[in-house]
C-alpha cells in the first residue's frame, strides 16, 4: 500500500501526532478527501494494481465506462477496474485508531500553563468545509489569492499553465501563463495577488520579474526594474504592489497605472531584510507583515533556519516582531511559519508548514497571543487568504485548496469536482 505524503513533512512522536498523521495520510481518499468507510459502498477503500488506494466512487468516476480502465492520478500507471481489490488493512487500521481517538479534537487556547476553549472567530475551532484540486489539477502549488468579494480563487503552481482560476465551488474556470520565459509566460511562479480592480499579479522568480495579467489571463505588463529574485507579492488598500525579494533582502513598493499599463513608481520601501518571502497588508490599519527566513551562521550540521515575522506601519516603520523561538516558548511546539495574512479585525494569522496548522497571533501590540485555529486535515499549508468569515488555505502537501468555516453544522466535508472550463 503506497502512502502519498507531502514533501518535507515531519511526523510527531506523540500519540496525538501519530493519530493525526494516520487519519490524514491513510484514512482518507487523496482524490476526493473523503474518509474511507467500509459501511458505505462508494467510500470503501480499493487497491489499484499499482499499489495506490482510492475510494470506489473515485475509481468509478476516473475510469473509462467501456474500457473499465483508469490512469492512476498519482503514478500515472494504467490500471484495470476489474483488478482492484478491497483494502482490508485500511479498514482494520480505521477501527483500531477509532478506539484511540481523543474525545475532542477542537483546538484549544494555551493560558497560564493550561488550555481552555476559546471563543470568537479567531479563537475557535474552524471546520473543514470543502476541498478541491488534488494532484494533476494542481502540481506543487505555492501561492493563492482571492478575486474580490466574488470569492474567485487564483492559484499558481508548477503545471503547464501556471495560473489556475477556480470558482468558490471549486469549478475550474480558467488557466493561463504557459511555462516559459517569453512575454506572457511564467518560468517559476512563486506567489500571486489580485488587485482591487481585478488584475492578477504573479512573481516569477525564474524570470526575475513581476508579471501582471487581466482577470481573463491576458498579459498586460512585465516589471523587472531592481528585482533580483522576487518572491512574495501583496497589494495595499490603494492597489499598489508590495513585493519581497529574497536575494536583495528588500521589500519593494510599486505603483502601477493599470489603465495605461505603465509603472509610475518603483522604490525600496524596506531594506536589510533576511530572505523575506511572504507579505501581507492589513485591510484595517494598512500595516504590512513580512516573513523572514533567517539562517544561523554556525557550521553544519548545527546550522538551522528559523522564521521571523515583522510588522511595519503604513509608512514602513517597524512596529512589532516575533520569531520561531519566542513563539515556541508559548506553544511548546516549534513553529515554522510560512504564509501570513491579516483577518478582517486586523489580527495576524500564520500557517505552520511543519505542524500542519494555522495560528492566530492577535494584533501583536502587547506581544503575540498564540491561538490555534486549524489543525485538522492539513499536511503542509503554505498560504492562506480570508473571505467572509472563512479561511481559504493552500495545502501543498495535498496539492489542494481547503476552505475552513467557523460553522460547526456543515456536516461532512463537501466533495467538489473541478470541471474543465
CSV table of C-alpha atoms in Angstrom, one decimal:
chain,number,residue,atom,x,y,z
A,1,UNK,CA,0.0,0.0,0.0
A,2,UNK,CA,1.5,3.3,-1.1
A,3,UNK,CA,1.1,6.4,1.0
A,4,UNK,CA,1.1,9.8,-0.6
A,5,UNK,CA,2.9,12.1,1.8
A,6,UNK,CA,3.5,15.8,1.5
A,7,UNK,CA,7.1,16.9,0.8
A,8,UNK,CA,9.2,17.7,3.8
A,9,UNK,CA,6.5,16.6,6.3
A,10,UNK,CA,7.9,15.7,9.7
A,11,UNK,CA,5.6,13.5,11.8
A,12,UNK,CA,5.1,13.9,15.6
A,13,UNK,CA,6.1,11.1,18.0
A,14,UNK,CA,3.3,11.9,20.4
A,15,UNK,CA,0.2,9.6,20.3
A,16,UNK,CA,-2.0,12.5,19.2
A,17,UNK,CA,0.5,13.3,16.4
A,18,UNK,CA,0.6,9.7,15.3
A,19,UNK,CA,-3.2,9.5,15.2
A,20,UNK,CA,-3.4,12.8,13.2
A,21,UNK,CA,-0.8,11.6,10.7
A,22,UNK,CA,-2.6,8.3,10.2
A,23,UNK,CA,-6.0,10.0,9.8
A,24,UNK,CA,-4.7,12.4,7.2
A,25,UNK,CA,-2.3,10.2,5.3
A,26,UNK,CA,-4.0,6.8,5.4
A,27,UNK,CA,-7.7,7.1,6.2
A,28,UNK,CA,-9.0,9.4,3.5
A,29,UNK,CA,-9.0,9.2,-0.3
A,30,UNK,CA,-6.5,11.6,-1.8
A,31,UNK,CA,-8.7,12.4,-4.8
A,32,UNK,CA,-11.9,13.5,-3.1
A,33,UNK,CA,-10.6,14.0,0.5
A,34,UNK,CA,-13.5,11.9,1.9
A,35,UNK,CA,-12.8,9.5,4.7
A,36,UNK,CA,-12.8,5.8,3.8
A,37,UNK,CA,-15.8,3.9,5.2
A,38,UNK,CA,-16.4,0.2,4.7
A,39,UNK,CA,-20.0,0.6,5.6
A,40,UNK,CA,-20.7,2.9,2.6
A,41,UNK,CA,-20.1,1.2,-0.7
A,42,UNK,CA,-18.9,4.3,-2.6
A,43,UNK,CA,-16.5,5.1,0.3
A,44,UNK,CA,-14.8,1.7,0.5
A,45,UNK,CA,-11.0,1.7,0.0
A,46,UNK,CA,-9.8,-0.1,-3.1
A,47,UNK,CA,-6.3,-1.2,-4.0
A,48,UNK,CA,-5.2,-0.3,-7.6
A,49,UNK,CA,-2.8,-2.7,-9.3
A,50,UNK,CA,0.0,0.0,-8.9
A,51,UNK,CA,-0.5,-0.1,-5.1
A,52,UNK,CA,-2.2,3.3,-4.5
A,53,UNK,CA,-5.6,3.3,-2.7
A,54,UNK,CA,-8.7,5.2,-3.8
A,55,UNK,CA,-12.3,5.1,-2.8
A,56,UNK,CA,-14.7,3.1,-5.1
A,57,UNK,CA,-16.6,6.3,-6.1
A,58,UNK,CA,-13.4,8.0,-7.4
A,59,UNK,CA,-12.3,4.8,-9.2
A,60,UNK,CA,-15.7,4.7,-11.0
A,61,UNK,CA,-15.5,8.4,-11.8
A,62,UNK,CA,-12.0,8.3,-13.2
A,63,UNK,CA,-12.3,5.1,-15.2
A,64,UNK,CA,-13.5,4.7,-18.8
A,65,UNK,CA,-17.1,3.4,-18.8
A,66,UNK,CA,-16.5,0.9,-21.6
A,67,UNK,CA,-12.8,0.0,-21.3
A,68,UNK,CA,-13.0,-0.1,-17.5
A,69,UNK,CA,-9.5,1.3,-17.1
A,70,UNK,CA,-8.1,4.3,-15.4
A,71,UNK,CA,-4.8,6.2,-15.1
A,72,UNK,CA,-3.7,6.3,-11.5
A,73,UNK,CA,-3.8,10.0,-10.5
A,74,UNK,CA,-0.5,9.6,-8.5
A,75,UNK,CA,1.8,7.4,-10.6
A,76,UNK,CA,0.0,7.6,-14.0
A,77,UNK,CA,0.1,3.8,-14.3
A,78,UNK,CA,-2.8,2.3,-16.4
A,79,UNK,CA,-5.0,0.2,-14.1
A,80,UNK,CA,-8.0,-2.1,-14.7
A,81,UNK,CA,-11.1,-1.6,-12.6
A,82,UNK,CA,-11.6,-5.3,-12.6
A,83,UNK,CA,-8.2,-5.9,-11.0
A,84,UNK,CA,-8.9,-3.6,-8.0
A,85,UNK,CA,-9.3,-5.3,-4.6
A,86,UNK,CA,-10.7,-4.3,-1.2
A,87,UNK,CA,-8.1,-2.7,1.1
A,88,UNK,CA,-8.8,-4.5,4.3
A,89,UNK,CA,-5.8,-3.2,6.1
A,90,UNK,CA,-7.1,0.4,6.0
A,91,UNK,CA,-10.5,-0.8,7.4
A,92,UNK,CA,-8.7,-2.6,10.2
A,93,UNK,CA,-6.5,0.4,10.9
A,94,UNK,CA,-9.5,2.7,11.0
A,95,UNK,CA,-11.2,0.5,13.6
A,96,UNK,CA,-8.1,0.4,15.7
A,97,UNK,CA,-7.4,4.2,15.6
A,98,UNK,CA,-11.1,5.0,16.4
A,99,UNK,CA,-10.6,3.3,19.8
A,100,UNK,CA,-7.6,5.7,20.4
A,101,UNK,CA,-9.4,8.9,19.2
A,102,UNK,CA,-9.5,11.7,21.8
A,103,UNK,CA,-13.0,12.8,22.8
A,104,UNK,CA,-12.5,16.2,21.5
A,105,UNK,CA,-10.1,17.4,18.7
A,106,UNK,CA,-11.1,21.0,18.8
A,107,UNK,CA,-8.1,23.4,19.1
A,108,UNK,CA,-7.7,24.9,22.5
A,109,UNK,CA,-6.0,28.1,23.7
A,110,UNK,CA,-3.0,27.9,26.0
A,111,UNK,CA,-3.5,30.0,29.0
A,112,UNK,CA,-1.4,30.0,32.3
A,113,UNK,CA,0.1,26.6,31.7
A,114,UNK,CA,-3.3,25.0,30.7
A,115,UNK,CA,-5.8,25.1,27.9
A,116,UNK,CA,-9.3,26.5,27.7
A,117,UNK,CA,-11.9,26.5,24.9
A,118,UNK,CA,-11.6,29.8,23.1
A,119,UNK,CA,-14.4,32.0,21.8
A,120,UNK,CA,-14.9,34.1,18.6
A,121,UNK,CA,-13.8,33.6,15.0
A,122,UNK,CA,-10.0,33.9,15.7
A,123,UNK,CA,-10.2,31.8,18.8
A,124,UNK,CA,-12.5,28.9,17.9
A,125,UNK,CA,-12.1,25.6,16.0
A,126,UNK,CA,-12.5,26.1,12.3
A,127,UNK,CA,-14.0,23.2,10.5
A,128,UNK,CA,-13.1,21.9,7.0
A,129,UNK,CA,-16.0,22.8,4.8
A,130,UNK,CA,-14.7,22.0,1.3
A,131,UNK,CA,-11.6,20.8,-0.5
A,132,UNK,CA,-10.7,20.7,-4.2
A,133,UNK,CA,-7.7,20.4,-6.5
A,134,UNK,CA,-5.5,17.4,-5.9
A,135,UNK,CA,-2.6,16.1,-7.9
A,136,UNK,CA,-3.0,16.7,-11.6
A,137,UNK,CA,-5.3,19.6,-11.2
A,138,UNK,CA,-2.6,21.4,-9.1
A,139,UNK,CA,1.1,20.5,-9.1
A,140,UNK,CA,3.2,21.8,-6.1
A,141,UNK,CA,1.1,25.0,-5.7
A,142,UNK,CA,2.9,27.9,-4.0
A,143,UNK,CA,0.6,30.9,-4.0
A,144,UNK,CA,-3.1,31.8,-3.5
A,145,UNK,CA,-5.2,34.9,-3.8
A,146,UNK,CA,-8.9,35.7,-3.9
A,147,UNK,CA,-10.5,37.9,-6.6
A,148,UNK,CA,-12.6,40.5,-4.8
A,149,UNK,CA,-15.9,39.7,-3.0
A,150,UNK,CA,-16.8,37.2,-5.7
A,151,UNK,CA,-14.7,34.6,-4.0
A,152,UNK,CA,-13.0,33.5,-7.2
A,153,UNK,CA,-9.8,31.7,-6.2
A,154,UNK,CA,-6.5,32.1,-8.0
A,155,UNK,CA,-3.6,29.7,-7.5
A,156,UNK,CA,-0.1,29.5,-9.0
A,157,UNK,CA,1.5,26.1,-9.4
A,158,UNK,CA,4.0,24.0,-11.5
A,159,UNK,CA,1.6,22.9,-14.2
A,160,UNK,CA,1.9,23.6,-17.9
A,161,UNK,CA,-0.4,26.6,-17.4
A,162,UNK,CA,1.0,28.2,-14.3
A,163,UNK,CA,-2.1,30.2,-13.1
A,164,UNK,CA,-5.4,28.4,-12.3
A,165,UNK,CA,-8.6,30.1,-11.5
A,166,UNK,CA,-11.4,28.4,-9.6
A,167,UNK,CA,-15.0,29.4,-8.7
A,168,UNK,CA,-15.8,29.4,-4.9
A,169,UNK,CA,-17.4,26.0,-5.5
A,170,UNK,CA,-14.2,24.5,-6.9
A,171,UNK,CA,-15.1,24.6,-10.6
A,172,UNK,CA,-12.0,25.2,-12.9
A,173,UNK,CA,-12.8,28.5,-14.7
A,174,UNK,CA,-9.6,29.3,-16.5
A,175,UNK,CA,-5.9,28.6,-16.6
A,176,UNK,CA,-3.2,30.7,-18.3
A,177,UNK,CA,0.5,31.7,-18.1
A,178,UNK,CA,2.2,28.9,-20.1
A,179,UNK,CA,5.6,27.6,-18.9
A,180,UNK,CA,8.4,29.7,-20.5
A,181,UNK,CA,10.2,33.0,-20.4
A,182,UNK,CA,8.6,34.7,-23.3
A,183,UNK,CA,6.2,37.6,-22.9
A,184,UNK,CA,3.1,36.4,-21.0
A,185,UNK,CA,4.7,33.2,-20.0
A,186,UNK,CA,5.8,32.1,-16.5
A,187,UNK,CA,9.0,30.3,-15.7
A,188,UNK,CA,9.0,29.8,-11.9
A,189,UNK,CA,5.9,31.5,-10.3
A,190,UNK,CA,6.1,31.7,-6.6
A,191,UNK,CA,3.2,33.9,-5.4
A,192,UNK,CA,0.1,35.6,-6.7
A,193,UNK,CA,-2.0,38.6,-5.6
A,194,UNK,CA,-5.2,40.2,-7.1
A,195,UNK,CA,-5.6,44.0,-7.1
A,196,UNK,CA,-8.8,45.7,-6.1
A,197,UNK,CA,-9.6,46.3,-9.8
A,198,UNK,CA,-9.1,42.6,-10.6
A,199,UNK,CA,-5.7,42.4,-12.1
A,200,UNK,CA,-3.7,39.2,-11.4
A,201,UNK,CA,-0.1,39.8,-10.3
A,202,UNK,CA,2.5,37.0,-10.3
A,203,UNK,CA,6.1,36.9,-9.0
A,204,UNK,CA,8.3,34.9,-11.4
A,205,UNK,CA,11.5,34.1,-9.6
A,206,UNK,CA,12.8,32.2,-12.6
A,207,UNK,CA,12.5,35.2,-14.9
A,208,UNK,CA,13.3,37.7,-12.1
A,209,UNK,CA,10.2,39.7,-12.8
A,210,UNK,CA,6.7,40.6,-11.7
A,211,UNK,CA,4.1,39.9,-14.4
A,212,UNK,CA,0.6,41.4,-14.5
A,213,UNK,CA,-2.4,39.8,-16.2
A,214,UNK,CA,-6.0,40.8,-16.7
A,215,UNK,CA,-8.6,38.7,-14.9
A,216,UNK,CA,-9.1,36.8,-18.1
A,217,UNK,CA,-5.4,35.9,-18.4
A,218,UNK,CA,-4.2,38.4,-21.0
A,219,UNK,CA,-0.7,39.6,-20.3
A,220,UNK,CA,-0.5,43.3,-19.6
A,221,UNK,CA,2.8,44.3,-18.1
A,222,UNK,CA,6.2,42.8,-17.0
A,223,UNK,CA,8.1,44.7,-14.3
A,224,UNK,CA,11.8,43.9,-14.0
A,225,UNK,CA,13.5,47.0,-12.5
A,226,UNK,CA,15.6,46.3,-9.5
A,227,UNK,CA,14.4,42.8,-8.9
A,228,UNK,CA,16.9,40.0,-8.3
A,229,UNK,CA,14.7,37.2,-7.1
A,230,UNK,CA,11.1,38.5,-6.5
A,231,UNK,CA,9.2,36.2,-4.2
A,232,UNK,CA,6.1,37.3,-2.2
A,233,UNK,CA,3.5,39.7,-3.5
A,234,UNK,CA,0.6,41.6,-2.0
A,235,UNK,CA,-1.4,44.7,-2.6
A,236,UNK,CA,-2.2,47.7,-0.3
A,237,UNK,CA,-5.5,49.4,0.0
A,238,UNK,CA,-4.7,51.6,-3.0
A,239,UNK,CA,-3.9,48.7,-5.2
A,240,UNK,CA,-0.1,49.3,-5.2
A,241,UNK,CA,2.1,46.3,-5.1
A,242,UNK,CA,4.3,45.0,-2.2
A,243,UNK,CA,7.0,42.7,-3.5
A,244,UNK,CA,9.6,40.9,-1.4
A,245,UNK,CA,13.0,39.9,-2.9
A,246,UNK,CA,14.9,37.2,-1.1
A,247,UNK,CA,18.2,37.9,-2.8
A,248,UNK,CA,18.1,41.7,-2.5
A,249,UNK,CA,16.7,41.4,1.1
A,250,UNK,CA,14.2,44.1,0.5
A,251,UNK,CA,10.5,44.9,0.2
A,252,UNK,CA,9.6,47.0,-2.9
A,253,UNK,CA,6.6,49.3,-3.3
A,254,UNK,CA,5.4,49.5,-6.9
A,255,UNK,CA,2.8,51.9,-8.2
A,256,UNK,CA,1.2,50.9,-11.5
A,257,UNK,CA,-1.2,52.7,-13.8
A,258,UNK,CA,-3.2,49.6,-14.9
A,259,UNK,CA,-5.2,51.6,-17.4
A,260,UNK,CA,-2.1,52.5,-19.4
A,261,UNK,CA,0.0,49.5,-18.4
A,262,UNK,CA,2.9,51.5,-17.1
A,263,UNK,CA,4.9,51.7,-13.8
A,264,UNK,CA,4.6,55.0,-12.1
A,265,UNK,CA,6.9,54.4,-9.2
A,266,UNK,CA,9.3,51.6,-8.1
A,267,UNK,CA,11.1,52.1,-4.8
A,268,UNK,CA,12.7,50.2,-2.0
A,269,UNK,CA,10.3,50.5,1.0
A,270,UNK,CA,12.3,48.3,3.4
A,271,UNK,CA,15.9,47.1,3.1
A,272,UNK,CA,18.2,44.9,5.2
A,273,UNK,CA,15.7,42.1,5.5
A,274,UNK,CA,16.9,38.5,5.6
A,275,UNK,CA,15.4,36.3,2.9
A,276,UNK,CA,11.9,37.9,3.0
A,277,UNK,CA,9.2,35.7,1.5
A,278,UNK,CA,5.5,36.0,2.4
A,279,UNK,CA,4.0,39.5,2.6
A,280,UNK,CA,0.5,40.8,3.5
A,281,UNK,CA,-1.2,44.1,4.0
A,282,UNK,CA,-3.8,44.7,6.8
A,283,UNK,CA,-7.1,46.0,5.4
A,284,UNK,CA,-7.9,47.8,8.7
A,285,UNK,CA,-4.7,49.6,9.5
A,286,UNK,CA,-2.6,49.5,6.3
A,287,UNK,CA,0.2,47.8,8.2
A,288,UNK,CA,2.5,45.4,6.3
A,289,UNK,CA,3.6,42.0,7.6
A,290,UNK,CA,6.8,40.4,6.2
A,291,UNK,CA,8.1,36.9,6.9
A,292,UNK,CA,11.9,36.5,7.1
A,293,UNK,CA,13.7,33.2,6.9
A,294,UNK,CA,16.8,33.6,9.0
A,295,UNK,CA,19.8,31.2,8.9
A,296,UNK,CA,22.0,30.9,11.9
A,297,UNK,CA,25.7,31.5,10.9
A,298,UNK,CA,27.1,28.4,12.6
A,299,UNK,CA,28.9,25.5,11.0
A,300,UNK,CA,26.8,22.5,9.7
A,301,UNK,CA,25.2,20.4,11.0
A,302,UNK,CA,24.3,22.8,13.7
A,303,UNK,CA,23.1,25.4,11.2
A,304,UNK,CA,19.4,25.9,11.3
A,305,UNK,CA,16.9,28.2,9.7
A,306,UNK,CA,14.1,29.9,11.6
A,307,UNK,CA,11.3,32.3,10.7
A,308,UNK,CA,10.8,35.9,11.9
A,309,UNK,CA,7.7,37.9,11.4
A,310,UNK,CA,7.9,41.7,11.2
A,311,UNK,CA,5.0,44.1,11.1
A,312,UNK,CA,5.5,47.6,9.7
A,313,UNK,CA,3.3,50.7,9.8
A,314,UNK,CA,1.7,52.1,6.7
A,315,UNK,CA,4.8,54.3,6.1
A,316,UNK,CA,7.1,51.2,6.7
A,317,UNK,CA,8.3,51.9,10.2
A,318,UNK,CA,8.9,48.7,12.3
A,319,UNK,CA,6.1,48.2,14.9
A,320,UNK,CA,6.3,44.6,16.1
A,321,UNK,CA,8.3,41.5,15.5
A,322,UNK,CA,8.3,37.9,16.8
A,323,UNK,CA,10.2,34.8,15.8
A,324,UNK,CA,10.2,31.0,16.0
A,325,UNK,CA,12.0,30.9,19.3
A,326,UNK,CA,9.7,33.3,21.2
A,327,UNK,CA,6.6,31.6,19.8
A,328,UNK,CA,7.9,28.1,20.8
A,329,UNK,CA,8.1,29.3,24.4
A,330,UNK,CA,4.3,29.9,24.3
A,331,UNK,CA,3.2,26.8,22.3
A,332,UNK,CA,5.8,24.1,23.3
A,333,UNK,CA,6.0,23.2,19.6
A,334,UNK,CA,8.4,24.6,17.1
A,335,UNK,CA,6.5,26.7,14.6
A,336,UNK,CA,7.8,27.0,11.1
A,337,UNK,CA,5.8,30.0,9.8
A,338,UNK,CA,5.2,30.1,6.0
A,339,UNK,CA,2.2,32.1,4.9
A,340,UNK,CA,0.8,35.2,6.6
A,341,UNK,CA,-2.5,37.2,6.4
A,342,UNK,CA,-4.5,39.7,8.4
A,343,UNK,CA,-8.1,39.0,9.1
A,344,UNK,CA,-10.9,41.5,9.0
A,345,UNK,CA,-10.3,42.5,12.6
A,346,UNK,CA,-6.6,43.2,12.0
A,347,UNK,CA,-5.3,40.0,13.7
A,348,UNK,CA,-2.3,38.3,12.3
A,349,UNK,CA,-2.8,34.7,11.1
A,350,UNK,CA,0.1,32.4,10.1
A,351,UNK,CA,0.4,29.0,8.6
A,352,UNK,CA,2.7,26.5,10.2
A,353,UNK,CA,4.0,24.2,7.5
A,354,UNK,CA,5.7,21.7,9.8
A,355,UNK,CA,2.9,21.1,12.3
A,356,UNK,CA,0.2,21.4,9.6
A,357,UNK,CA,-1.6,24.2,11.5
A,358,UNK,CA,-2.9,27.7,11.3
A,359,UNK,CA,-2.4,30.0,14.2
A,360,UNK,CA,-3.7,33.5,15.2
A,361,UNK,CA,-1.1,35.8,16.8
A,362,UNK,CA,-3.5,38.5,17.7
A,363,UNK,CA,-2.7,42.2,17.0
A,364,UNK,CA,0.8,42.0,18.5
A,365,UNK,CA,0.7,45.3,20.3
A,366,UNK,CA,1.5,43.6,23.6
A,367,UNK,CA,3.2,40.6,22.1
A,368,UNK,CA,1.7,37.6,20.3
A,369,UNK,CA,-1.3,35.8,21.8
A,370,UNK,CA,-1.0,32.4,20.2
A,371,UNK,CA,-4.3,30.7,19.4
A,372,UNK,CA,-4.6,27.6,17.2
A,373,UNK,CA,-7.3,27.9,14.6
A,374,UNK,CA,-6.9,24.9,12.3
A,375,UNK,CA,-5.0,21.7,13.0
A,376,UNK,CA,-7.1,19.0,11.2
A,377,UNK,CA,-6.8,17.8,7.5
A,378,UNK,CA,-3.7,19.9,6.7
A,379,UNK,CA,-0.4,18.5,5.6
A,380,UNK,CA,1.8,21.4,4.5
A,381,UNK,CA,-0.1,24.7,4.4
A,382,UNK,CA,1.9,27.3,2.5
A,383,UNK,CA,-0.5,30.2,2.0
A,384,UNK,CA,-3.9,31.5,3.1
A,385,UNK,CA,-6.5,34.2,2.5
A,386,UNK,CA,-9.6,35.2,4.4
A,387,UNK,CA,-13.0,35.7,2.9
A,388,UNK,CA,-16.4,36.3,4.6
A,389,UNK,CA,-15.6,34.6,7.9
A,390,UNK,CA,-13.8,31.7,6.1
A,391,UNK,CA,-10.1,30.7,5.8
A,392,UNK,CA,-9.0,29.5,2.4
A,393,UNK,CA,-5.8,27.6,2.8
A,394,UNK,CA,-3.4,26.3,0.1
A,395,UNK,CA,-2.1,22.9,1.2
A,396,UNK,CA,1.0,22.0,-1.0
A,397,UNK,CA,1.2,18.6,0.7
A,398,UNK,CA,-2.1,17.6,-0.8
A,399,UNK,CA,-1.9,19.9,-3.9
A,400,UNK,CA,-5.2,21.2,-2.8
A,401,UNK,CA,-7.3,24.3,-1.8
A,402,UNK,CA,-9.1,23.8,1.5
A,403,UNK,CA,-11.9,26.0,2.9
A,404,UNK,CA,-12.5,26.3,6.6
A,405,UNK,CA,-15.5,27.8,8.3
A,406,UNK,CA,-16.4,28.5,11.9
A,407,UNK,CA,-19.8,26.9,11.4
A,408,UNK,CA,-20.0,23.5,13.2
A,409,UNK,CA,-23.1,22.3,11.4
A,410,UNK,CA,-21.6,22.0,7.9
A,411,UNK,CA,-21.6,18.2,8.3
A,412,UNK,CA,-19.0,16.1,6.4
A,413,UNK,CA,-16.6,17.7,4.0
A,414,UNK,CA,-18.1,18.9,0.8
A,415,UNK,CA,-16.8,17.0,-2.2
A,416,UNK,CA,-16.0,19.4,-5.0
A,417,UNK,CA,-15.2,18.3,-8.5
A,418,UNK,CA,-13.1,20.5,-10.7
A,419,UNK,CA,-14.7,20.8,-14.2
A,420,UNK,CA,-12.8,21.9,-17.2
A,421,UNK,CA,-13.5,25.5,-18.3
